[in-house]
């Protein structure tokens, strides 16, 4: 079965503003995110890719633009199922403000029970993303062979949910996983089990330094939607 390369989009204007973007239109990469995207072709230069699948959202498409320019033969397939969680009424709100919402404790401690007002549940997000990977695994193997490698560009919570699935973790444990902007995660699928071979690899250890700001999430909490990464 294929190897899946998961790329989180580069740092966005919403990340640096501390806003939960969700499906809000017009959220682009910021200056650092644009630089991260520009470096992606070099980071993946030694990896033969059969196809790229992307969330339809602007920040993911912008992240893949340099890679597609470097590899014009690489087919691109949008798939709504790996789009960001639909945060509903929370979309566009400051993370610092959302930290005081009672639902935030559920999102942090019992995400399988969390449903966003006017949006979707985290359980539904998890199910659609896992279904997408299963479908694409079968398609890529059928069209390109069992040793093929393909890429998906998606969002922090979606990638964390896919990693949890690969590790056999309950969704309630997925907040223990962290993936920074433009990080690369690799999962090798086999007929019997997946293997997590890379997790959140940016090649940049600046994100390990203590931060003066926490982008609106408390020290013990995970950043909903994924944090902004290294300063």
PDB file of N, CA and C in Angstrom, residues 1-5 137 146-149 166 185-198:
ATOM      1  N   UNK A   1       0.837  -1.189   0.000  1.00  0.00           N
ATOM      2  CA  UNK A   1       0.000   0.000   0.000  1.00  0.00           C
ATOM      3  C   UNK A   1       0.877   1.245   0.000  1.00  0.00           C
ATOM      4  N   UNK A   2       0.314   2.410  -0.351  1.00  0.00           N
ATOM      5  CA  UNK A   2       1.140   3.607  -0.562  1.00  0.00           C
ATOM      6  C   UNK A   2       1.685   4.230   0.720  1.00  0.00           C
ATOM      7  N   UNK A   3       2.649   5.100   0.506  1.00  0.00           N
ATOM      8  CA  UNK A   3       3.143   6.002   1.554  1.00  0.00           C
ATOM      9  C   UNK A   3       2.417   7.331   1.393  1.00  0.00           C
ATOM     10  N   UNK A   4       1.892   7.860   2.476  1.00  0.00           N
ATOM     11  CA  UNK A   4       1.199   9.148   2.461  1.00  0.00           C
ATOM     12  C   UNK A   4       2.065  10.205   3.131  1.00  0.00           C
ATOM     13  N   UNK A   5       2.312  11.295   2.412  1.00  0.00           N
ATOM     14  CA  UNK A   5       3.007  12.460   2.962  1.00  0.00           C
ATOM     15  C   UNK A   5       1.944  13.509   3.292  1.00  0.00           C
ATOM     16  N   UNK A 137      -5.739   5.866  -0.755  1.00  0.00           N
ATOM     17  CA  UNK A 137      -4.788   4.752  -0.716  1.00  0.00           C
ATOM     18  C   UNK A 137      -5.117   3.723  -1.790  1.00  0.00           C
ATOM     19  N   UNK A 146       1.820  -0.439  -5.533  1.00  0.00           N
ATOM     20  CA  UNK A 146       1.834  -0.525  -4.072  1.00  0.00           C
ATOM     21  C   UNK A 146       2.933   0.293  -3.414  1.00  0.00           C
ATOM     22  N   UNK A 147       3.996   0.620  -4.145  1.00  0.00           N
ATOM     23  CA  UNK A 147       5.114   1.364  -3.567  1.00  0.00           C
ATOM     24  C   UNK A 147       5.027   2.863  -3.833  1.00  0.00           C
ATOM     25  N   UNK A 148       3.905   3.328  -4.343  1.00  0.00           N
ATOM     26  CA  UNK A 148       3.759   4.741  -4.692  1.00  0.00           C
ATOM     27  C   UNK A 148       3.729   5.618  -3.440  1.00  0.00           C
ATOM     28  N   UNK A 149       4.112   6.868  -3.643  1.00  0.00           N
ATOM     29  CA  UNK A 149       4.056   7.884  -2.589  1.00  0.00           C
ATOM     30  C   UNK A 149       3.174   9.021  -3.092  1.00  0.00           C
ATOM     31  N   UNK A 166      -3.773   6.372  12.576  1.00  0.00           N
ATOM     32  CA  UNK A 166      -2.657   5.507  12.201  1.00  0.00           C
ATOM     33  C   UNK A 166      -2.034   4.818  13.412  1.00  0.00           C
ATOM     34  N   UNK A 185       4.513  15.096   7.744  1.00  0.00           N
ATOM     35  CA  UNK A 185       4.236  13.864   8.470  1.00  0.00           C
ATOM     36  C   UNK A 185       4.094  12.753   7.441  1.00  0.00           C
ATOM     37  N   UNK A 186       4.686  11.601   7.692  1.00  0.00           N
ATOM     38  CA  UNK A 186       4.625  10.505   6.731  1.00  0.00           C
ATOM     39  C   UNK A 186       4.078   9.252   7.395  1.00  0.00           C
ATOM     40  N   UNK A 187       3.127   8.625   6.717  1.00  0.00           N
ATOM     41  CA  UNK A 187       2.518   7.387   7.190  1.00  0.00           C
ATOM     42  C   UNK A 187       2.629   6.350   6.078  1.00  0.00           C
ATOM     43  N   UNK A 188       3.245   5.236   6.391  1.00  0.00           N
ATOM     44  CA  UNK A 188       3.320   4.134   5.435  1.00  0.00           C
ATOM     45  C   UNK A 188       2.232   3.124   5.768  1.00  0.00           C
ATOM     46  N   UNK A 189       1.346   2.913   4.830  1.00  0.00           N
ATOM     47  CA  UNK A 189       0.235   1.987   5.032  1.00  0.00           C
ATOM     48  C   UNK A 189       0.605   0.606   4.505  1.00  0.00           C
ATOM     49  N   UNK A 190       0.175  -0.427   5.209  1.00  0.00           N
ATOM     50  CA  UNK A 190       0.360  -1.807   4.767  1.00  0.00           C
ATOM     51  C   UNK A 190      -0.997  -2.507   4.905  1.00  0.00           C
ATOM     52  N   UNK A 191      -1.139  -3.722   4.385  1.00  0.00           N
ATOM     53  CA  UNK A 191      -2.420  -4.413   4.508  1.00  0.00           C
ATOM     54  C   UNK A 191      -2.831  -4.707   5.949  1.00  0.00           C
ATOM     55  N   UNK A 192      -1.867  -4.731   6.868  1.00  0.00           N
ATOM     56  CA  UNK A 192      -2.201  -5.094   8.245  1.00  0.00           C
ATOM     57  C   UNK A 192      -2.178  -3.930   9.227  1.00  0.00           C
ATOM     58  N   UNK A 193      -1.322  -2.917   8.958  1.00  0.00           N
ATOM     59  CA  UNK A 193      -1.248  -1.790   9.896  1.00  0.00           C
ATOM     60  C   UNK A 193      -0.491  -0.633   9.252  1.00  0.00           C
ATOM     61  N   UNK A 194      -0.755   0.598   9.719  1.00  0.00           N
ATOM     62  CA  UNK A 194       0.053   1.738   9.266  1.00  0.00           C
ATOM     63  C   UNK A 194       1.285   1.896  10.155  1.00  0.00           C
ATOM     64  N   UNK A 195       2.305   2.559   9.587  1.00  0.00           N
ATOM     65  CA  UNK A 195       3.510   2.896  10.335  1.00  0.00           C
ATOM     66  C   UNK A 195       3.733   4.400  10.236  1.00  0.00           C
ATOM     67  N   UNK A 196       3.844   5.064  11.371  1.00  0.00           N
ATOM     68  CA  UNK A 196       4.158   6.493  11.401  1.00  0.00           C
ATOM     69  C   UNK A 196       5.672   6.637  11.308  1.00  0.00           C
ATOM     70  N   UNK A 197       6.161   7.171  10.186  1.00  0.00           N
ATOM     71  CA  UNK A 197       7.612   7.240   9.968  1.00  0.00           C
ATOM     72  C   UNK A 197       8.177   8.652  10.114  1.00  0.00           C
ATOM     73  N   UNK A 198       7.342   9.666  10.045  1.00  0.00           N
ATOM     74  CA  UNK A 198       7.727  11.044  10.354  1.00  0.00           C
ATOM     75  C   UNK A 198       6.532  11.725  11.009  1.00  0.00           C
TER      76      UNK A 198
END
